[in-house]
């Protein structure tokens, strides 16, 4: 097994400035020692969760039986039960990452928990639940995930203004990413005005990767021309690279420098959805082709294992790519791909998928609460 002491691709990735987070969490991982082993052996320095991850975790209900029984005895509602179960797992994960949090100067060792996806278009209730989740978890290394919908943008600002660290999720387009960075800067300025120590507020902007190729490749195959076929599998990496260019541009200049002088942290780009969905593609590409300083890659364990086994880390693979990346999008438009429509579809589907997963999660917990004899488990 590759260990931090013995080098290897994951050590190379970390040395290149990429923080590797696990895109998964379950009580089984926590209690078995699996997550602790990944921290020790696989350079994992954070965890992200989402409704789909919790839905999958709770389908393996054995780890949750005792708590479900206690909640049933208390006659907890299904929403309260889900909140208790998920925040307990996130709190325990935060505690497990406490040493990483300290040794990284509070940059890493982060664990994310998402607001109810049914609130994706409800600004005020997103703000309220984000504050509630931060209070319940009650750990300095928690990140509250808020989707980058139009309605989510003012919520991001408001939650940051309260001194709460935020993971902005479901970002697909450069246009929306620009608005996300502006929402972040507004929030940090307000937090400063509110008397919060801005050095203690952190944020990542989760730019989804593989789903971009899935949607655009589908459209390219439908077009079917040689020009369209030549663009298969190129859009997602190009999109993320252009996002990094935007990050470099926005976190410079007078406005940012004034905040940085007060200790503010730049909002790091996070590459999400980095498991390859098309088996024709290299299963490490959304990691090895998106290496740059001050980035996060949150990956499923299967992808992390693939990188550890055969990933080739070539140092920074984003610098110097902006012209070629922009040319990919010019070519996509030239063959007839409606890029704006792609991103609109991806955001809508992203919210819907998380809503479906949340419904599954609620149903699973409802069944656990209702099982006869559960309270005696």
Short mmCIF file of C-alpha atoms in Angstrom, two decimals:
data_model
loop_
_atom_site.label_atom_id
_atom_site.label_comp_id
_atom_site.label_asym_id
_atom_site.label_seq_id
_atom_site.Cartn_x
_atom_site.Cartn_y
_atom_site.Cartn_z
CA UNK A 1 0.00 0.00 0.00
CA UNK A 2 1.27 3.47 -0.86
CA UNK A 3 1.80 5.55 2.25
CA UNK A 4 2.52 9.24 2.63
CA UNK A 5 6.08 8.28 3.49
CA UNK A 6 6.63 6.15 0.38
CA UNK A 7 5.57 8.65 -2.26
CA UNK A 8 3.54 7.63 -5.28
CA UNK A 9 0.97 9.47 -7.39
CA UNK A 10 -1.16 10.61 -4.45
CA UNK A 11 1.88 12.11 -2.75
CA UNK A 12 2.79 13.79 -6.04
CA UNK A 13 -0.74 15.18 -6.28
CA UNK A 14 -0.52 16.64 -2.79
CA UNK A 15 2.94 18.08 -3.52
CA UNK A 16 1.51 19.81 -6.61
CA UNK A 17 -0.93 21.73 -4.43
CA UNK A 18 -4.06 19.59 -4.82
CA UNK A 19 -6.03 18.70 -1.70
CA UNK A 20 -7.61 15.27 -2.19
CA UNK A 21 -10.98 14.86 -0.51
CA UNK A 22 -13.12 11.73 -0.43
CA UNK A 23 -16.53 12.13 -2.04
CA UNK A 24 -18.26 9.75 0.36
CA UNK A 25 -19.17 9.28 4.00
CA UNK A 26 -20.97 6.61 5.98
CA UNK A 27 -21.12 5.46 9.57
CA UNK A 28 -19.60 2.16 8.45
CA UNK A 29 -16.56 4.06 7.12
CA UNK A 30 -16.27 5.91 10.42
CA UNK A 31 -16.71 2.93 12.74
CA UNK A 32 -14.62 0.41 10.77
CA UNK A 33 -11.57 2.65 10.69
CA UNK A 34 -11.71 2.82 6.88
CA UNK A 35 -11.80 6.62 6.79
CA UNK A 36 -8.95 6.86 9.31
CA UNK A 37 -6.93 4.51 7.09
CA UNK A 38 -7.60 6.66 4.03
CA UNK A 39 -6.33 9.71 5.91
CA UNK A 40 -3.21 7.81 6.93
CA UNK A 41 -2.49 5.94 3.70
CA UNK A 42 -4.17 7.77 0.80
CA UNK A 43 -3.53 11.47 1.48
CA UNK A 44 -7.24 12.13 2.10
CA UNK A 45 -7.54 15.54 3.78
CA UNK A 46 -11.32 16.14 3.65
CA UNK A 47 -14.73 14.68 2.89
CA UNK A 48 -17.72 15.85 0.89
CA UNK A 49 -21.24 14.54 1.27
CA UNK A 50 -24.44 15.13 -0.65
CA UNK A 51 -27.99 13.75 -0.56
CA UNK A 52 -27.05 10.86 -2.88
CA UNK A 53 -24.17 9.82 -0.62
CA UNK A 54 -26.33 9.80 2.50
CA UNK A 55 -29.13 7.95 0.67
CA UNK A 56 -26.66 5.21 -0.29
CA UNK A 57 -25.16 5.06 3.20
CA UNK A 58 -28.50 4.62 4.92
CA UNK A 59 -29.63 1.84 2.59
CA UNK A 60 -27.07 -0.21 4.51
CA UNK A 61 -29.12 0.37 7.61
CA UNK A 62 -27.28 -1.89 10.05
CA UNK A 63 -24.92 0.86 11.20
CA UNK A 64 -27.89 3.12 11.91
CA UNK A 65 -30.27 0.66 13.62
CA UNK A 66 -29.49 1.67 17.18
CA UNK A 67 -29.93 5.39 16.51
CA UNK A 68 -33.08 4.75 14.47
CA UNK A 69 -34.50 2.87 17.42
CA UNK A 70 -33.75 5.71 19.80
CA UNK A 71 -35.29 8.24 17.43
CA UNK A 72 -38.38 6.06 17.00
CA UNK A 73 -38.77 5.86 20.77
CA UNK A 74 -38.58 9.66 20.90
CA UNK A 75 -41.26 9.80 18.18
CA UNK A 76 -38.96 11.96 16.06
CA UNK A 77 -40.29 13.15 12.71
CA UNK A 78 -38.57 11.79 9.62
CA UNK A 79 -37.01 15.22 8.88
CA UNK A 80 -35.68 15.52 12.43
CA UNK A 81 -34.35 11.96 12.27
CA UNK A 82 -32.52 12.59 9.00
CA UNK A 83 -31.01 15.75 10.44
CA UNK A 84 -29.85 13.94 13.58
CA UNK A 85 -28.35 10.99 11.69
CA UNK A 86 -26.53 13.02 9.05
CA UNK A 87 -25.20 15.70 11.38
CA UNK A 88 -23.91 13.05 13.78
CA UNK A 89 -21.89 11.44 10.97
CA UNK A 90 -20.55 14.80 9.83
CA UNK A 91 -19.63 15.82 13.39
CA UNK A 92 -17.78 12.55 13.94
CA UNK A 93 -15.95 13.00 10.62
CA UNK A 94 -15.01 16.56 11.62
CA UNK A 95 -13.51 15.18 14.83
CA UNK A 96 -11.59 12.53 12.87
CA UNK A 97 -10.10 15.26 10.68
CA UNK A 98 -9.24 17.57 13.61
CA UNK A 99 -5.49 16.90 13.32
CA UNK A 100 -5.52 17.56 9.56
CA UNK A 101 -7.52 20.73 10.19
CA UNK A 102 -4.93 21.95 12.69
CA UNK A 103 -1.82 20.94 10.72
CA UNK A 104 -3.11 22.53 7.50
CA UNK A 105 -3.75 25.88 9.16
CA UNK A 106 -7.53 25.25 8.93
CA UNK A 107 -7.40 24.99 5.12
CA UNK A 108 -8.13 21.25 4.94
CA UNK A 109 -9.61 18.70 7.32
CA UNK A 110 -12.97 19.91 6.07
CA UNK A 111 -16.27 17.97 6.01
CA UNK A 112 -19.22 19.22 3.96
CA UNK A 113 -22.94 18.83 4.64
CA UNK A 114 -25.59 20.08 2.24
CA UNK A 115 -28.78 21.99 2.92
CA UNK A 116 -32.00 20.18 2.00
CA UNK A 117 -31.99 20.14 -1.84
CA UNK A 118 -35.70 20.98 -1.83
CA UNK A 119 -34.59 24.47 -0.76
CA UNK A 120 -32.41 25.04 -3.87
CA UNK A 121 -34.72 27.83 -5.07
CA UNK A 122 -35.63 29.20 -1.62
CA UNK A 123 -33.15 31.83 -0.46
CA UNK A 124 -34.49 32.58 3.02
CA UNK A 125 -34.97 28.97 4.10
CA UNK A 126 -31.56 28.03 2.71
CA UNK A 127 -30.01 30.72 4.93
CA UNK A 128 -31.98 29.52 7.94
CA UNK A 129 -31.07 25.87 7.45
CA UNK A 130 -27.40 26.62 6.74
CA UNK A 131 -27.18 28.45 10.06
CA UNK A 132 -29.03 25.62 11.80
CA UNK A 133 -26.71 22.94 10.37
CA UNK A 134 -23.63 24.90 11.38
CA UNK A 135 -25.01 25.20 14.91
CA UNK A 136 -25.96 21.52 15.18
CA UNK A 137 -22.65 20.15 13.87
CA UNK A 138 -20.82 22.74 15.98
CA UNK A 139 -17.35 22.12 14.59
CA UNK A 140 -15.01 24.75 13.12
CA UNK A 141 -14.06 22.49 10.19
CA UNK A 142 -17.57 21.96 8.81
CA UNK A 143 -18.49 23.41 5.42
CA UNK A 144 -22.16 24.07 4.67
CA UNK A 145 -23.00 23.21 1.06
CA UNK A 146 -25.27 25.62 -0.78
CA UNK A 147 -26.15 25.12 -4.46
CA UNK A 148 -25.14 27.80 -6.95
CA UNK A 149 -28.67 28.41 -8.18
CA UNK A 150 -29.76 32.01 -8.81
CA UNK A 151 -31.62 31.85 -5.49
CA UNK A 152 -28.61 30.28 -3.80
CA UNK A 153 -26.29 33.18 -4.58
CA UNK A 154 -27.68 35.67 -2.00
CA UNK A 155 -27.85 32.81 0.51
CA UNK A 156 -24.14 32.16 0.01
CA UNK A 157 -23.38 35.81 0.77
CA UNK A 158 -25.66 35.90 3.81
CA UNK A 159 -24.26 32.72 5.34
CA UNK A 160 -20.66 33.81 4.85
CA UNK A 161 -21.57 37.17 6.42
CA UNK A 162 -22.46 35.20 9.58
CA UNK A 163 -18.92 33.84 9.72
CA UNK A 164 -19.92 30.37 8.45
CA UNK A 165 -17.66 28.56 5.97
CA UNK A 166 -19.39 27.47 2.76
CA UNK A 167 -18.96 24.89 0.01
CA UNK A 168 -20.77 26.23 -3.07
CA UNK A 169 -22.01 23.25 -5.09
CA UNK A 170 -23.50 22.47 -8.51
CA UNK A 171 -21.46 24.98 -10.52
CA UNK A 172 -21.29 24.23 -14.24
CA UNK A 173 -20.80 27.44 -16.23
CA UNK A 174 -18.18 30.18 -16.13
CA UNK A 175 -20.97 32.75 -16.03
CA UNK A 176 -22.42 31.27 -12.84
CA UNK A 177 -18.96 30.77 -11.38
CA UNK A 178 -18.32 34.51 -11.82
CA UNK A 179 -21.49 35.20 -9.82
CA UNK A 180 -20.39 32.69 -7.16
CA UNK A 181 -17.04 34.42 -6.67
CA UNK A 182 -18.80 37.79 -6.44
CA UNK A 183 -21.21 36.33 -3.85
CA UNK A 184 -18.20 35.08 -1.90
CA UNK A 185 -16.43 38.44 -1.98
CA UNK A 186 -19.65 40.20 -0.93
CA UNK A 187 -20.01 37.75 1.96
CA UNK A 188 -16.46 38.21 3.19
CA UNK A 189 -16.82 42.00 3.04
CA UNK A 190 -20.04 41.76 5.05
CA UNK A 191 -18.47 39.34 7.53
CA UNK A 192 -15.67 41.83 8.07
CA UNK A 193 -18.20 44.62 8.63
CA UNK A 194 -20.04 42.35 11.08
CA UNK A 195 -16.88 41.91 13.14
CA UNK A 196 -16.02 38.34 12.18
CA UNK A 197 -12.42 37.21 11.83
CA UNK A 198 -12.31 36.71 8.07
CA UNK A 199 -9.15 34.59 8.35
CA UNK A 200 -11.31 31.86 9.90
CA UNK A 201 -13.85 31.78 7.06
CA UNK A 202 -13.09 29.35 4.25
CA UNK A 203 -14.91 28.41 1.08
CA UNK A 204 -14.62 26.16 -1.94
CA UNK A 205 -16.44 26.48 -5.25
CA UNK A 206 -17.44 23.02 -6.48
CA UNK A 207 -17.19 22.92 -10.25
CA UNK A 208 -18.76 19.74 -11.63
CA UNK A 209 -16.64 17.98 -14.23
CA UNK A 210 -17.71 14.58 -15.60
CA UNK A 211 -21.36 15.55 -16.05
CA UNK A 212 -20.28 18.21 -18.55
CA UNK A 213 -18.74 15.56 -20.80
CA UNK A 214 -21.74 13.26 -20.36
CA UNK A 215 -24.19 15.91 -21.60
CA UNK A 216 -22.03 17.40 -24.35
CA UNK A 217 -20.85 14.00 -25.64
CA UNK A 218 -24.49 12.94 -25.97
CA UNK A 219 -25.15 15.99 -28.15
CA UNK A 220 -21.98 15.49 -30.19
CA UNK A 221 -22.91 11.88 -30.94
CA UNK A 222 -26.35 13.04 -32.06
CA UNK A 223 -24.73 15.52 -34.45
CA UNK A 224 -22.54 12.70 -35.74
CA UNK A 225 -20.15 14.64 -37.97
CA UNK A 226 -16.38 14.01 -37.98
CA UNK A 227 -15.90 17.50 -36.54
CA UNK A 228 -18.30 16.69 -33.70
CA UNK A 229 -16.69 13.32 -33.02
CA UNK A 230 -13.26 14.95 -32.72
CA UNK A 231 -14.55 16.94 -29.73
CA UNK A 232 -15.77 13.98 -27.66
CA UNK A 233 -14.41 14.00 -24.13
CA UNK A 234 -12.78 17.42 -24.37
CA UNK A 235 -15.36 19.80 -22.91
CA UNK A 236 -15.24 19.00 -19.19
CA UNK A 237 -11.51 19.42 -18.71
CA UNK A 238 -11.48 22.56 -20.88
CA UNK A 239 -14.35 24.00 -18.85
CA UNK A 240 -12.60 23.37 -15.54
CA UNK A 241 -9.34 24.82 -16.82
CA UNK A 242 -11.12 28.01 -17.87
CA UNK A 243 -12.69 28.11 -14.40
CA UNK A 244 -9.20 28.10 -12.91
CA UNK A 245 -8.25 30.99 -15.18
CA UNK A 246 -11.26 32.88 -13.83
CA UNK A 247 -10.19 32.06 -10.27
CA UNK A 248 -6.76 33.55 -10.98
CA UNK A 249 -8.30 36.68 -12.47
CA UNK A 250 -10.90 37.29 -9.76
CA UNK A 251 -8.59 36.69 -6.81
CA UNK A 252 -6.27 39.51 -7.79
CA UNK A 253 -6.69 43.26 -8.07
CA UNK A 254 -7.64 45.92 -5.55
CA UNK A 255 -10.87 44.48 -4.20
CA UNK A 256 -9.33 41.12 -3.38
CA UNK A 257 -6.05 42.57 -2.12
CA UNK A 258 -7.92 44.72 0.40
CA UNK A 259 -9.60 41.60 1.81
CA UNK A 260 -6.41 39.55 1.69
CA UNK A 261 -4.70 42.25 3.74
CA UNK A 262 -7.23 41.47 6.49
CA UNK A 263 -6.38 37.77 6.30
CA UNK A 264 -9.19 36.66 3.98
CA UNK A 265 -8.78 33.32 2.22
CA UNK A 266 -9.26 32.90 -1.51
CA UNK A 267 -12.18 30.64 -2.35
CA UNK A 268 -10.50 27.52 -3.75
CA UNK A 269 -11.77 25.83 -6.92
CA UNK A 270 -12.95 22.29 -6.17
CA UNK A 271 -13.26 19.70 -8.93
CA UNK A 272 -16.34 17.61 -8.19
CA UNK A 273 -17.91 14.71 -10.08
CA UNK A 274 -14.43 13.46 -11.01
CA UNK A 275 -15.28 9.79 -11.39
CA UNK A 276 -15.23 8.95 -15.11
CA UNK A 277 -18.69 7.94 -16.36
CA UNK A 278 -17.64 6.81 -19.86
CA UNK A 279 -15.54 3.61 -19.64
CA UNK A 280 -13.83 4.60 -22.89
CA UNK A 281 -12.00 7.37 -21.04
CA UNK A 282 -8.93 7.14 -18.82
CA UNK A 283 -10.29 6.61 -15.31
CA UNK A 284 -7.80 9.10 -13.86
CA UNK A 285 -8.24 11.93 -16.37
CA UNK A 286 -10.41 14.21 -14.24
CA UNK A 287 -7.67 14.16 -11.60
CA UNK A 288 -4.40 14.14 -13.53
CA UNK A 289 -5.51 16.73 -16.11
CA UNK A 290 -6.71 19.20 -13.46
CA UNK A 291 -3.62 19.64 -11.31
CA UNK A 292 -2.88 23.18 -10.15
CA UNK A 293 -1.98 24.91 -6.86
CA UNK A 294 -4.73 25.79 -4.39
CA UNK A 295 -7.29 23.36 -5.80
CA UNK A 296 -9.34 20.55 -4.28
CA UNK A 297 -10.33 17.33 -6.02
CA UNK A 298 -13.13 15.42 -4.35
CA UNK A 299 -13.26 11.91 -5.76
CA UNK A 300 -14.95 8.58 -5.10
CA UNK A 301 -12.72 5.90 -3.61
CA UNK A 302 -12.65 3.99 -6.91
CA UNK A 303 -11.08 7.00 -8.65
CA UNK A 304 -8.63 7.58 -5.80
CA UNK A 305 -7.54 3.94 -6.03
CA UNK A 306 -7.10 4.28 -9.80
CA UNK A 307 -4.88 7.33 -9.39
CA UNK A 308 -2.85 5.58 -6.68
CA UNK A 309 -2.43 2.55 -8.94
CA UNK A 310 -1.64 4.06 -12.34
CA UNK A 311 -2.16 7.82 -12.29
CA UNK A 312 0.66 9.90 -13.76
CA UNK A 313 1.00 13.27 -12.04
CA UNK A 314 2.87 15.60 -14.39
CA UNK A 315 2.84 18.68 -12.19
CA UNK A 316 0.63 21.63 -13.11
CA UNK A 317 -1.59 20.54 -16.03
CA UNK A 318 -3.69 23.73 -16.15
CA UNK A 319 -1.14 26.51 -16.67
CA UNK A 320 -0.74 27.36 -20.34
CA UNK A 321 -3.94 25.62 -21.45
CA UNK A 322 -6.36 28.55 -21.56
CA UNK A 323 -6.12 29.27 -25.28
CA UNK A 324 -6.64 25.64 -26.25
CA UNK A 325 -9.48 25.30 -23.74
CA UNK A 326 -11.26 28.34 -25.13
CA UNK A 327 -10.82 26.93 -28.64
CA UNK A 328 -12.68 23.76 -27.58
CA UNK A 329 -15.76 25.82 -26.80
CA UNK A 330 -15.51 27.79 -30.02
CA UNK A 331 -15.42 24.46 -31.87
CA UNK A 332 -18.38 23.10 -29.90
CA UNK A 333 -20.47 26.11 -30.83
CA UNK A 334 -19.33 25.82 -34.45
CA UNK A 335 -20.68 22.26 -34.73
CA UNK A 336 -23.99 23.30 -33.21
CA UNK A 337 -23.78 22.58 -29.47
CA UNK A 338 -25.84 25.11 -27.49
CA UNK A 339 -23.53 25.62 -24.52
CA UNK A 340 -25.97 27.79 -22.54
CA UNK A 341 -28.62 25.09 -22.86
CA UNK A 342 -26.13 22.43 -21.76
CA UNK A 343 -25.42 24.26 -18.52
CA UNK A 344 -29.11 25.03 -17.89
CA UNK A 345 -29.98 21.34 -18.32
CA UNK A 346 -27.12 20.24 -16.07
CA UNK A 347 -28.15 22.57 -13.24
CA UNK A 348 -31.81 21.52 -13.46
CA UNK A 349 -30.89 17.83 -13.54
CA UNK A 350 -28.39 18.29 -10.72
CA UNK A 351 -31.01 19.74 -8.39
CA UNK A 352 -33.55 17.11 -9.44
CA UNK A 353 -31.12 14.23 -8.82
CA UNK A 354 -30.38 15.48 -5.32
CA UNK A 355 -34.09 15.95 -4.64
CA UNK A 356 -34.73 12.35 -5.74
CA UNK A 357 -31.93 11.10 -3.50
CA UNK A 358 -33.33 13.12 -0.60
CA UNK A 359 -36.74 11.53 -1.15
CA UNK A 360 -35.08 8.09 -1.06
CA UNK A 361 -33.26 9.05 2.13
CA UNK A 362 -36.49 10.21 3.78
CA UNK A 363 -38.23 6.98 2.74
CA UNK A 364 -35.41 4.81 4.11
CA UNK A 365 -35.42 6.62 7.44
CA UNK A 366 -39.23 6.54 7.58
CA UNK A 367 -39.10 2.76 7.20
CA UNK A 368 -36.45 2.49 9.91
CA UNK A 369 -38.55 4.54 12.30
CA UNK A 370 -41.64 2.48 11.56
CA UNK A 371 -40.14 -1.03 11.84
CA UNK A 372 -41.70 -2.97 14.72
CA UNK A 373 -39.21 -3.57 17.47
CA UNK A 374 -36.73 -1.02 16.10
CA UNK A 375 -36.69 0.74 19.45
CA UNK A 376 -35.28 -2.43 21.02
CA UNK A 377 -32.37 -2.76 18.61
#
